PDB file of C-alpha atoms in Angstrom:
ATOM      1  CA  MET C 910     -12.387 -16.875 -23.242  1.00  0.00           C
ATOM      2  CA  GLU C 911      -9.839 -16.678 -20.449  1.00  0.00           C
ATOM      3  CA  THR C 912     -10.254 -13.781 -18.032  1.00  0.00           C
ATOM      4  CA  GLU C 913      -7.248 -11.525 -18.475  1.00  0.00           C
ATOM      5  CA  LEU C 914      -7.713  -9.221 -15.515  1.00  0.00           C
ATOM      6  CA  SER C 915      -9.464  -9.061 -12.154  1.00  0.00           C
ATOM      7  CA  VAL C 916     -10.319  -5.516 -11.042  1.00  0.00           C
ATOM      8  CA  ILE C 917     -10.794  -5.468  -7.266  1.00  0.00           C
ATOM      9  CA  ILE C 918     -12.767  -2.509  -5.904  1.00  0.00           C
ATOM     10  CA  PRO C 919     -13.433  -2.018  -2.168  1.00  0.00           C
ATOM     11  CA  MET C 920     -16.518   0.076  -1.429  1.00  0.00           C
ATOM     12  CA  LYS C 921     -17.880   1.805   1.645  1.00  0.00           C
ATOM     13  CA  ASN C 922     -20.740   4.297   1.609  1.00  0.00           C
ATOM     14  CA  LEU C 923     -20.122   5.329  -2.002  1.00  0.00           C
ATOM     15  CA  GLY C 924     -23.789   5.538  -2.951  1.00  0.00           C
ATOM     16  CA  GLU C 925     -24.443   6.626  -6.545  1.00  0.00           C
ATOM     17  CA  SER C 926     -20.745   7.473  -7.005  1.00  0.00           C
ATOM     18  CA  ILE C 927     -19.883   3.825  -7.650  1.00  0.00           C
ATOM     19  CA  LYS C 928     -21.680   4.120 -11.005  1.00  0.00           C
ATOM     20  CA  GLU C 929     -19.251   6.764 -12.277  1.00  0.00           C
ATOM     21  CA  VAL C 930     -16.287   4.803 -10.911  1.00  0.00           C
ATOM     22  CA  LEU C 931     -17.327   1.665 -12.790  1.00  0.00           C
ATOM     23  CA  LYS C 932     -18.106   3.631 -15.940  1.00  0.00           C
ATOM     24  CA  THR C 933     -14.643   5.199 -15.876  1.00  0.00           C
ATOM     25  CA  VAL C 934     -12.846   1.887 -15.327  1.00  0.00           C
ATOM     26  CA  ASN C 935     -14.965   0.136 -17.956  1.00  0.00           C
ATOM     27  CA  ASN C 936     -14.088   2.796 -20.537  1.00  0.00           C
ATOM     28  CA  CYS C 937     -10.422   2.181 -19.749  1.00  0.00           C
ATOM     29  CA  VAL C 938     -10.494  -1.591 -20.267  1.00  0.00           C
ATOM     30  CA  GLN C 939     -12.284  -1.836 -23.612  1.00  0.00           C
ATOM     31  CA  GLY C 940     -11.025  -4.871 -25.542  1.00  0.00           C
ATOM     32  CA  ILE C 941      -9.775  -6.603 -22.384  1.00  0.00           C
ATOM     33  CA  ASN C 942     -11.578  -9.594 -20.885  1.00  0.00           C
ATOM     34  CA  VAL C 943     -12.154  -8.268 -17.359  1.00  0.00           C
ATOM     35  CA  GLU C 944     -13.959  -9.405 -14.227  1.00  0.00           C
ATOM     36  CA  TYR C 945     -14.985  -6.972 -11.498  1.00  0.00           C
ATOM     37  CA  ILE C 946     -14.903  -7.954  -7.840  1.00  0.00           C
ATOM     38  CA  LEU C 947     -16.779  -5.355  -5.787  1.00  0.00           C
ATOM     39  CA  LEU C 948     -16.224  -5.617  -2.047  1.00  0.00           C
ATOM     40  CA  ASP C 949     -18.750  -3.850   0.158  1.00  0.00           C
ATOM     41  CA  ILE C 950     -17.466  -2.937   3.617  1.00  0.00           C
ATOM     42  CA  ASN C 951     -20.598  -2.652   5.755  1.00  0.00           C
ATOM     43  CA  SER C 952     -22.031   0.299   3.820  1.00  0.00           C
ATOM     44  CA  LYS C 953     -24.924   2.069   5.518  1.00  0.00           C
ATOM     45  CA  ASP C 954     -26.328   3.591   2.326  1.00  0.00           C
ATOM     46  CA  ASN C 955     -27.431   2.218  -1.072  1.00  0.00           C
ATOM     47  CA  THR C 956     -23.911   1.346  -2.288  1.00  0.00           C
ATOM     48  CA  MET C 957     -24.726  -2.354  -2.729  1.00  0.00           C
ATOM     49  CA  ILE C 958     -27.835  -1.658  -4.807  1.00  0.00           C
ATOM     50  CA  CYS C 959     -26.038   0.943  -6.929  1.00  0.00           C
ATOM     51  CA  ALA C 960     -23.153  -1.463  -7.539  1.00  0.00           C
ATOM     52  CA  LEU C 961     -25.488  -4.271  -8.611  1.00  0.00           C
ATOM     53  CA  ASP C 962     -27.418  -1.895 -10.857  1.00  0.00           C
ATOM     54  CA  SER C 963     -24.187  -0.647 -12.435  1.00  0.00           C
ATOM     55  CA  VAL C 964     -22.941  -4.156 -13.172  1.00  0.00           C
ATOM     56  CA  LYS C 965     -26.207  -4.824 -14.984  1.00  0.00           C
ATOM     57  CA  LEU C 966     -26.353  -1.398 -16.678  1.00  0.00           C
ATOM     58  CA  TYR C 967     -22.876  -1.644 -18.210  1.00  0.00           C
ATOM     59  CA  GLY C 968     -23.100  -5.391 -18.878  1.00  0.00           C
ATOM     60  CA  LEU C 969     -20.077  -6.145 -16.727  1.00  0.00           C
ATOM     61  CA  ASN C 970     -18.703  -9.528 -15.760  1.00  0.00           C
ATOM     62  CA  GLY C 971     -18.825  -8.775 -12.072  1.00  0.00           C
ATOM     63  CA  ARG C 972     -19.999  -9.735  -8.639  1.00  0.00           C
ATOM     64  CA  VAL C 973     -20.630  -7.908  -5.411  1.00  0.00           C
ATOM     65  CA  ILE C 974     -19.366  -9.462  -2.173  1.00  0.00           C
ATOM     66  CA  GLN C 975     -20.646  -8.297   1.203  1.00  0.00           C
ATOM     67  CA  CYS C 976     -17.698  -8.253   3.603  1.00  0.00           C
ATOM     68  CA  GLY C 977     -19.534  -6.999   6.688  1.00  0.00           C
ATOM     69  CA  LYS C 978     -17.359  -5.355   9.328  1.00  0.00           C
ATOM     70  CA  SER C 979     -14.140  -7.025   8.202  1.00  0.00           C
ATOM     71  CA  LEU C 980     -10.945  -4.980   8.416  1.00  0.00           C
ATOM     72  CA  TYR C 981      -9.388  -3.707   5.193  1.00  0.00           C
ATOM     73  CA  GLY C 982      -6.726  -6.394   5.072  1.00  0.00           C
ATOM     74  CA  ALA C 983      -9.322  -9.170   5.204  1.00  0.00           C
ATOM     75  CA  VAL C 984     -11.540  -7.389   2.672  1.00  0.00           C
ATOM     76  CA  LEU C 985      -8.777  -7.077   0.084  1.00  0.00           C
ATOM     77  CA  ASN C 986      -7.742 -10.688   0.684  1.00  0.00           C
ATOM     78  CA  SER C 987     -11.295 -11.704  -0.139  1.00  0.00           C
ATOM     79  CA  GLY C 988     -10.875  -9.981  -3.486  1.00  0.00           C
ATOM     80  CA  LEU C 989      -7.547 -11.669  -4.194  1.00  0.00           C
ATOM     81  CA  ARG C 990      -8.819 -15.123  -3.268  1.00  0.00           C
ATOM     82  CA  ASN C 991     -11.832 -14.716  -5.556  1.00  0.00           C
ATOM     83  CA  ALA C 992      -9.793 -13.409  -8.493  1.00  0.00           C
ATOM     84  CA  GLN C 993      -9.890 -15.573 -11.615  1.00  0.00           C
ATOM     85  CA  GLY C 994      -7.971 -13.267 -13.963  1.00  0.00           C
ATOM     86  CA  LEU C 995      -4.405 -13.863 -15.096  1.00  0.00           C
ATOM     87  CA  TYR C 996      -3.566 -10.538 -13.475  1.00  0.00           C
ATOM     88  CA  SER C 997      -5.131  -8.510 -10.666  1.00  0.00           C
ATOM     89  CA  THR C 998      -5.265  -4.807  -9.880  1.00  0.00           C
ATOM     90  CA  PHE C 999      -6.928  -2.624  -7.251  1.00  0.00           C
ATOM     91  CA  VAL C1000      -9.110   0.424  -7.812  1.00  0.00           C
ATOM     92  CA  PHE C1001      -9.718   2.622  -4.769  1.00  0.00           C
ATOM     93  CA  PRO C1002     -12.673   4.959  -5.481  1.00  0.00           C
ATOM     94  CA  ARG C1003     -11.384   7.663  -3.125  1.00  0.00           C
ATOM     95  CA  HIS C1004      -7.848   7.493  -4.552  1.00  0.00           C
ATOM     96  CA  MET C1005      -8.077   6.861  -8.306  1.00  0.00           C
ATOM     97  CA  TYR C1006      -5.594   6.988 -11.145  1.00  0.00           C
ATOM     98  CA  LYS C1007      -6.006   7.828 -14.816  1.00  0.00           C
ATOM     99  CA  CYS C1008      -6.212   4.884 -17.196  1.00  0.00           C
ATOM    100  CA  PHE C1009      -3.095   2.740 -16.836  1.00  0.00           C
ATOM    101  CA  ILE C1010      -4.521  -0.765 -17.155  1.00  0.00           C
ATOM    102  CA  PRO C1011      -3.960  -1.485 -20.906  1.00  0.00           C
ATOM    103  CA  GLU C1012      -0.293  -0.439 -20.788  1.00  0.00           C
ATOM    104  CA  TYR C1013       0.353  -2.295 -17.546  1.00  0.00           C
ATOM    105  CA  LEU C1014      -1.309  -5.460 -18.820  1.00  0.00           C
ATOM    106  CA  GLN C1015       0.670  -5.430 -22.054  1.00  0.00           C
ATOM    107  CA  ALA C1016       3.917  -4.845 -20.160  1.00  0.00           C
ATOM    108  CA  ALA C1017       3.090  -7.645 -17.722  1.00  0.00           C
ATOM    109  CA  LYS C1018       2.505 -10.123 -20.538  1.00  0.00           C
ATOM    110  CA  GLU C1019       5.537  -9.099 -22.608  1.00  0.00           C
ATOM    111  CA  ASN C1020       7.908  -9.184 -19.641  1.00  0.00           C
ATOM    112  CA  LEU C1021       6.362 -12.110 -17.733  1.00  0.00           C
ATOM    113  CA  ALA C1022       6.402  -9.912 -14.659  1.00  0.00           C
ATOM    114  CA  ASP C1023       4.977 -10.744 -11.243  1.00  0.00           C
ATOM    115  CA  VAL C1024       4.586  -7.061 -10.352  1.00  0.00           C
ATOM    116  CA  VAL C1025       4.139  -4.083 -12.697  1.00  0.00           C
ATOM    117  CA  PHE C1026       4.175  -0.371 -11.857  1.00  0.00           C
ATOM    118  CA  GLY C1027       4.625   2.917 -13.696  1.00  0.00           C
ATOM    119  CA  LYS C1028       6.569   6.156 -13.432  1.00  0.00           C
ATOM    120  CA  LEU C1029       5.892   9.143 -11.233  1.00  0.00           C
ATOM    121  CA  PRO C1030       4.639  12.284 -13.024  1.00  0.00           C
ATOM    122  CA  ASP C1031       6.947  15.188 -13.854  1.00  0.00           C
ATOM    123  CA  SER C1032       5.597  17.088 -10.834  1.00  0.00           C
ATOM    124  CA  GLU C1033       7.362  14.487  -8.689  1.00  0.00           C
ATOM    125  CA  LYS C1034      10.364  14.068 -10.962  1.00  0.00           C
ATOM    126  CA  GLY C1035      12.775  14.478  -8.082  1.00  0.00           C
ATOM    127  CA  LYS C1036      11.472  11.176  -6.745  1.00  0.00           C
ATOM    128  CA  SER C1037      11.043   9.465 -10.113  1.00  0.00           C
ATOM    129  CA  LEU C1038      13.565   6.804 -11.047  1.00  0.00           C
ATOM    130  CA  ASN C1039      13.476   5.296 -14.511  1.00  0.00           C
ATOM    131  CA  PHE C1040      13.891   1.538 -14.346  1.00  0.00           C
ATOM    132  CA  SER C1041      11.956   0.767 -17.541  1.00  0.00           C
ATOM    133  CA  SER C1042      15.110   0.255 -19.602  1.00  0.00           C
ATOM    134  CA  VAL C1043      17.035  -1.788 -17.029  1.00  0.00           C
ATOM    135  CA  LYS C1044      16.401  -4.886 -14.994  1.00  0.00           C
ATOM    136  CA  ILE C1045      15.809  -4.225 -11.320  1.00  0.00           C
ATOM    137  CA  THR C1046      15.100  -6.703  -8.561  1.00  0.00           C
ATOM    138  CA  GLY C1047      12.339  -6.429  -6.003  1.00  0.00           C
ATOM    139  CA  GLN C1048      14.905  -5.894  -3.241  1.00  0.00           C
ATOM    140  CA  GLU C1049      16.514  -3.054  -5.196  1.00  0.00           C
ATOM    141  CA  MET C1050      13.156  -1.351  -5.699  1.00  0.00           C
ATOM    142  CA  PHE C1051      12.309  -1.894  -2.039  1.00  0.00           C
ATOM    143  CA  LYS C1052      15.574  -0.215  -1.020  1.00  0.00           C
ATOM    144  CA  ALA C1053      14.919   2.708  -3.383  1.00  0.00           C
ATOM    145  CA  ILE C1054      11.531   3.289  -1.763  1.00  0.00           C
ATOM    146  CA  ILE C1055      12.635   3.127   1.876  1.00  0.00           C
ATOM    147  CA  SER C1056      15.582   5.384   0.982  1.00  0.00           C
ATOM    148  CA  GLY C1057      13.141   8.006  -0.285  1.00  0.00           C
ATOM    149  CA  TYR C1058      14.342   7.912  -3.897  1.00  0.00           C
ATOM    150  CA  THR C1059      10.973   6.922  -5.324  1.00  0.00           C
ATOM    151  CA  SER C1060       7.517   5.697  -4.296  1.00  0.00           C
ATOM    152  CA  LEU C1061       4.728   3.368  -5.403  1.00  0.00           C
ATOM    153  CA  ASP C1062       0.986   3.391  -4.839  1.00  0.00           C
ATOM    154  CA  LEU C1063      -1.108   0.242  -4.470  1.00  0.00           C
ATOM    155  CA  GLY C1064      -3.830   1.845  -6.589  1.00  0.00           C
ATOM    156  CA  ALA C1065      -1.464   2.013  -9.580  1.00  0.00           C
ATOM    157  CA  MET C1066       0.078  -1.464  -9.590  1.00  0.00           C
ATOM    158  CA  MET C1067      -0.706  -4.802 -11.217  1.00  0.00           C
ATOM    159  CA  PHE C1068       0.080  -8.332 -10.028  1.00  0.00           C
ATOM    160  CA  LYS C1069       0.206 -11.767 -11.616  1.00  0.00           C
ATOM    161  CA  THR C1070      -2.575 -13.687  -9.860  1.00  0.00           C
ATOM    162  CA  LEU C1071      -0.691 -17.002  -9.960  1.00  0.00           C
ATOM    163  CA  TYR C1072       2.229 -15.311  -8.221  1.00  0.00           C
ATOM    164  CA  ILE C1073      -0.068 -13.910  -5.529  1.00  0.00           C
ATOM    165  CA  ASN C1074      -1.618 -17.277  -4.765  1.00  0.00           C
ATOM    166  CA  SER C1075       1.454 -19.491  -5.117  1.00  0.00           C
ATOM    167  CA  ARG C1076       3.623 -17.279  -2.902  1.00  0.00           C
ATOM    168  CA  LYS C1077       0.714 -16.370  -0.591  1.00  0.00           C
ATOM    169  CA  VAL C1078       1.248 -12.652  -1.095  1.00  0.00           C
ATOM    170  CA  TYR C1079      -1.757 -11.619   0.988  1.00  0.00           C
ATOM    171  CA  PHE C1080      -2.607  -8.801   3.361  1.00  0.00           C
ATOM    172  CA  ASP C1081      -2.628  -9.265   7.105  1.00  0.00           C
ATOM    173  CA  ASP C1082      -6.295  -9.989   7.938  1.00  0.00           C
ATOM    174  CA  GLU C1083      -6.148  -7.872  11.104  1.00  0.00           C
ATOM    175  CA  SER C1084      -4.674  -4.825   9.398  1.00  0.00           C
ATOM    176  CA  SER C1085      -6.670  -1.604   9.036  1.00  0.00           C
ATOM    177  CA  VAL C1086      -3.794   0.895   8.695  1.00  0.00           C
ATOM    178  CA  GLY C1087      -0.463   0.473   6.962  1.00  0.00           C
ATOM    179  CA  TYR C1088      -1.829  -2.397   4.871  1.00  0.00           C
ATOM    180  CA  ALA C1089      -1.005  -0.781   1.510  1.00  0.00           C
ATOM    181  CA  GLU C1090       2.631   0.015   2.319  1.00  0.00           C
ATOM    182  CA  GLU C1091       3.151  -3.434   3.803  1.00  0.00           C
ATOM    183  CA  TYR C1092       1.642  -5.119   0.761  1.00  0.00           C
ATOM    184  CA  ILE C1093       3.791  -3.135  -1.674  1.00  0.00           C
ATOM    185  CA  TYR C1094       6.949  -4.143   0.201  1.00  0.00           C
ATOM    186  CA  LYS C1095       5.843  -7.759   0.519  1.00  0.00           C
ATOM    187  CA  SER C1096       4.981  -8.055  -3.178  1.00  0.00           C
ATOM    188  CA  LEU C1097       8.356  -6.623  -4.197  1.00  0.00           C
ATOM    189  CA  LEU C1098      10.427  -8.769  -1.845  1.00  0.00           C
ATOM    190  CA  LEU C1099       8.790 -12.049  -2.868  1.00  0.00           C
ATOM    191  CA  ALA C1100       8.629 -11.389  -6.620  1.00  0.00           C
ATOM    192  CA  ASP C1101      10.914 -13.195  -9.052  1.00  0.00           C
ATOM    193  CA  LYS C1102      10.488 -10.461 -11.652  1.00  0.00           C
ATOM    194  CA  ILE C1103       9.200  -6.897 -11.443  1.00  0.00           C
ATOM    195  CA  HIS C1104       8.823  -4.364 -14.231  1.00  0.00           C
ATOM    196  CA  GLN C1105       8.373  -0.625 -14.559  1.00  0.00           C
ATOM    197  CA  CYS C1106       6.501   0.349 -17.718  1.00  0.00           C
ATOM    198  CA  ASP C1107       6.599   3.760 -19.403  1.00  0.00           C
ATOM    199  CA  CYS C1108       3.059   4.660 -18.305  1.00  0.00           C
ATOM    200  CA  VAL C1109       2.944   7.646 -15.952  1.00  0.00           C
ATOM    201  CA  MET C1110       0.987   7.235 -12.698  1.00  0.00           C
ATOM    202  CA  GLU C1111      -1.371  10.217 -12.620  1.00  0.00           C
ATOM    203  CA  ARG C1112      -4.193  10.764 -10.167  1.00  0.00           C
ATOM    204  CA  ASP C1113      -7.699  11.258 -11.559  1.00  0.00           C
ATOM    205  CA  GLU C1114      -9.296  13.582  -9.037  1.00  0.00           C
ATOM    206  CA  SER C1115     -12.192  14.331 -11.393  1.00  0.00           C
ATOM    207  CA  VAL C1116     -13.608  10.865 -10.715  1.00  0.00           C
ATOM    208  CA  GLU C1117     -12.492  10.315  -7.131  1.00  0.00           C
ATOM    209  CA  VAL C1118     -15.177  10.007  -4.499  1.00  0.00           C
ATOM    210  CA  PRO C1119     -14.585  12.667  -1.794  1.00  0.00           C
ATOM    211  CA  LYS C1120     -12.933  11.361   1.359  1.00  0.00           C
ATOM    212  CA  THR C1121     -15.009  11.324   4.524  1.00  0.00           C
ATOM    213  CA  ALA C1122     -13.899  11.871   8.103  1.00  0.00           C
ATOM    214  CA  SER C1123     -13.483   8.709  10.151  1.00  0.00           C
ATOM    215  CA  ALA C1124     -13.657   8.190  13.888  1.00  0.00           C
ATOM    216  CA  ALA C1125     -10.508   6.095  14.024  1.00  0.00           C
ATOM    217  CA  ASP C1126      -8.689   5.446  17.281  1.00  0.00           C
ATOM    218  CA  ASP C1127      -5.726   7.850  17.538  1.00  0.00           C
ATOM    219  CA  PHE C1128      -3.502   4.938  18.563  1.00  0.00           C
ATOM    220  CA  ALA C1129      -4.502   2.961  15.465  1.00  0.00           C
ATOM    221  CA  CYS C1130      -1.295   4.346  13.952  1.00  0.00           C
ATOM    222  CA  PHE C1131       0.489   1.639  15.915  1.00  0.00           C
ATOM    223  CA  GLY C1132      -0.745  -0.714  13.211  1.00  0.00           C
ATOM    224  CA  ARG C1133       1.841   0.817  10.891  1.00  0.00           C
ATOM    225  CA  ILE C1134       4.580  -0.218  13.304  1.00  0.00           C
ATOM    226  CA  GLU C1135       3.240  -3.773  13.373  1.00  0.00           C
ATOM    227  CA  SER C1136       3.209  -3.783   9.562  1.00  0.00           C
ATOM    228  CA  MET C1137       6.857  -2.787   9.393  1.00  0.00           C
ATOM    229  CA  MET C1138       7.788  -5.384  12.010  1.00  0.00           C
ATOM    230  CA  ARG C1139       6.253  -8.056   9.773  1.00  0.00           C
ATOM    231  CA  ILE C1140       8.323  -6.766   6.849  1.00  0.00           C
ATOM    232  CA  ASP C1141      11.429  -6.947   9.051  1.00  0.00           C
ATOM    233  CA  GLU C1142      10.698 -10.649   9.584  1.00  0.00           C
ATOM    234  CA  LEU C1143      10.179 -11.079   5.838  1.00  0.00           C
ATOM    235  CA  LEU C1144      13.612  -9.626   5.127  1.00  0.00           C
ATOM    236  CA  GLU C1145      15.104 -12.460   7.171  1.00  0.00           C
ATOM    237  CA  TYR C1146      13.064 -14.989   5.192  1.00  0.00           C
ATOM    238  CA  CYS C1147      14.213 -13.434   1.904  1.00  0.00           C
ATOM    239  CA  SER C1148      17.869 -13.549   2.978  1.00  0.00           C
ATOM    240  CA  ALA C1149      18.253  -9.824   2.385  1.00  0.00           C
ATOM    241  CA  ASP C1150      21.809  -8.489   2.622  1.00  0.00           C
ATOM    242  CA  ASP C1151      22.993  -7.038   5.917  1.00  0.00           C
ATOM    243  CA  ASP C1152      23.074  -3.447   4.647  1.00  0.00           C
ATOM    244  CA  LEU C1153      19.432  -3.590   3.598  1.00  0.00           C
ATOM    245  CA  LYS C1154      18.343  -5.154   6.891  1.00  0.00           C
ATOM    246  CA  GLU C1155      20.295  -2.559   8.849  1.00  0.00           C
ATOM    247  CA  LYS C1156      18.764   0.297   6.854  1.00  0.00           C
ATOM    248  CA  PHE C1157      15.284  -1.027   7.517  1.00  0.00           C
ATOM    249  CA  GLU C1158      15.783  -1.802  11.202  1.00  0.00           C
ATOM    250  CA  LYS C1159      17.818   1.280  12.101  1.00  0.00           C
ATOM    251  CA  GLU C1160      16.147   3.854   9.865  1.00  0.00           C
ATOM    252  CA  LYS C1161      12.780   2.860   8.418  1.00  0.00           C
ATOM    253  CA  ILE C1162      11.351   1.316  11.592  1.00  0.00           C
ATOM    254  CA  PRO C1163      12.466   4.145  13.933  1.00  0.00           C
ATOM    255  CA  ASP C1164      11.080   6.633  11.395  1.00  0.00           C
ATOM    256  CA  THR C1165       7.736   4.787  11.414  1.00  0.00           C
ATOM    257  CA  VAL C1166       7.621   4.858  15.224  1.00  0.00           C
ATOM    258  CA  LEU C1167       8.369   8.581  15.239  1.00  0.00           C
ATOM    259  CA  ASN C1168       5.686   9.215  12.627  1.00  0.00           C
ATOM    260  CA  CYS C1169       3.228   7.687  15.096  1.00  0.00           C
ATOM    261  CA  VAL C1170       4.680   9.837  17.866  1.00  0.00           C
ATOM    262  CA  ASP C1171       4.215  12.949  15.705  1.00  0.00           C
ATOM    263  CA  SER C1172       0.624  11.991  14.921  1.00  0.00           C
ATOM    264  CA  LEU C1173      -0.211  11.508  18.589  1.00  0.00           C
ATOM    265  CA  ILE C1174       1.412  14.795  19.591  1.00  0.00           C
ATOM    266  CA  ASN C1175      -0.615  16.549  16.890  1.00  0.00           C
ATOM    267  CA  HIS C1176      -3.732  14.953  18.376  1.00  0.00           C
ATOM    268  CA  GLY C1177      -2.926  16.546  21.729  1.00  0.00           C
ATOM    269  CA  TYR C1178      -1.208  13.720  23.613  1.00  0.00           C
ATOM    270  CA  GLU C1179       1.644  14.506  25.978  1.00  0.00           C
ATOM    271  CA  ILE C1180       5.083  12.969  25.451  1.00  0.00           C
ATOM    272  CA  LYS C1181       4.942  11.062  28.750  1.00  0.00           C
ATOM    273  CA  THR C1182       1.624   9.457  27.728  1.00  0.00           C
ATOM    274  CA  ILE C1183       3.071   8.463  24.371  1.00  0.00           C
ATOM    275  CA  LYS C1184       6.225   7.058  25.943  1.00  0.00           C
ATOM    276  CA  LYS C1185       4.135   4.938  28.295  1.00  0.00           C
ATOM    277  CA  ALA C1186       2.054   3.586  25.419  1.00  0.00           C
ATOM    278  CA  LEU C1187       5.193   2.742  23.417  1.00  0.00           C
ATOM    279  CA  LYS C1188       6.727   0.948  26.396  1.00  0.00           C
ATOM    280  CA  ILE C1189       3.591  -1.137  26.982  1.00  0.00           C
ATOM    281  CA  LYS C1190       3.749  -2.323  23.381  1.00  0.00           C
ATOM    282  CA  GLY C1191       7.515  -2.747  23.420  1.00  0.00           C
ATOM    283  CA  TYR C1192       7.912  -0.240  20.603  1.00  0.00           C
ATOM    284  CA  ASP C1193      10.340   1.848  22.638  1.00  0.00           C
ATOM    285  CA  LYS C1194      12.959  -0.828  21.949  1.00  0.00           C
ATOM    286  CA  LEU C1195      12.639  -0.117  18.218  1.00  0.00           C
ATOM    287  CA  LEU C1196      13.991   3.407  18.634  1.00  0.00           C
ATOM    288  CA  THR C1197      17.624   2.487  18.013  1.00  0.00           C
ATOM    289  CA  VAL C1198      19.918   3.774  15.285  1.00  0.00           C
ATOM    290  CA  SER C1199      23.314   3.042  13.733  1.00  0.00           C
ATOM    291  CA  GLN C1200      26.120   5.111  12.263  1.00  0.00           C
ATOM    292  CA  LYS C1201      24.475   4.833   8.835  1.00  0.00           C
ATOM    293  CA  THR C1202      21.086   6.120   9.975  1.00  0.00           C
ATOM    294  CA  ASN C1203      19.902   9.351   8.344  1.00  0.00           C
ATOM    295  CA  LYS C1204      21.122  12.282  10.475  1.00  0.00           C
ATOM    296  CA  SER C1205      17.709  13.874  10.930  1.00  0.00           C
ATOM    297  CA  ILE C1206      16.178  10.594  12.095  1.00  0.00           C
ATOM    298  CA  LYS C1207      19.153   9.932  14.363  1.00  0.00           C
ATOM    299  CA  ARG C1208      18.745  13.375  15.954  1.00  0.00           C
ATOM    300  CA  ALA C1209      14.988  12.931  16.400  1.00  0.00           C
ATOM    301  CA  VAL C1210      15.452   9.513  18.038  1.00  0.00           C
ATOM    302  CA  PHE C1211      18.078  10.936  20.404  1.00  0.00           C
ATOM    303  CA  ASN C1212      15.839  13.848  21.416  1.00  0.00           C
ATOM    304  CA  PHE C1213      12.824  11.654  21.986  1.00  0.00           C
ATOM    305  CA  ASN C1214      14.773   9.061  23.991  1.00  0.00           C
ATOM    306  CA  TYR C1215      16.964  11.326  26.089  1.00  0.00           C
ATOM    307  CA  MET C1216      15.687  14.916  25.796  1.00  0.00           C
ATOM    308  CA  PRO C1217      11.917  14.567  25.271  1.00  0.00           C
ATOM    309  CA  TRP C1218      11.313  18.209  26.211  1.00  0.00           C
ATOM    310  CA  MET C1219      13.325  19.097  23.098  1.00  0.00           C
ATOM    311  CA  TYR C1220      11.383  16.820  20.775  1.00  0.00           C
ATOM    312  CA  LYS C1221       9.141  18.507  18.212  1.00  0.00           C
ATOM    313  CA  PRO C1222       6.928  16.814  15.573  1.00  0.00           C
ATOM    314  CA  ARG C1223       8.764  16.751  12.286  1.00  0.00           C
TER     315      ARG C1223
END
């Protein structure tokens, strides 16, 4: 029987918790021919053993891949390149969603969609746009997201595996931050057909594995800027219209740079230190705006560039 779905699950120091994660997902996909691809990211505990035991305990069609010290982008690519299902989806144990897979899979098949996503819950209704009854292009959805009208989460999306491989919709192997946002944008921009189903994207905090503190480099946030610069190049490749390119270059990218600035200030760095770091990387040149740029972003860019003593984290 043909594998309908590949469920890709990255793991790091989950220990016994991976058993409950797999049990929850398995209960959700009853009646679907699923394969599980479990990606261990240099766990220091018994995550690998627990994962192998769980695959055997629940009789899953699954495998565990040891990814060593690879960065997240490379790890998730390993999952995509090993996927044999008609469709692929990601499950992030520390950021899980309630069962959406059956509805997504049905919608993907019925609509022959490359990318499928759901609706935001009522609690976020102000940012929830209903596209389920109309056709919307990937570029239109991309614009809605960067304009702040709606949002998507990589942990609540589904992708046609053939589309992923034929269009080489992969993560950047060197990416450890910003990889999810970049991938969402990339998958939308390259897709021939996307679809929003009626399923509501709701977090399942009862199953989520608690987040742990990480000793990440404060300047790792610069990776988000690099991610957005790659998307800027992709917009050229996709022949995006001038308005969309301008909005991204003169609003989204400066906003991303300033988000990094805010993070560094909140970590105790002085403005002059941050400015020097931006200049070394050439990111200071990205802090340009146009007449159409959001007023608050335009004001923040002006203050940071010309009146840094007036700049405050947003």
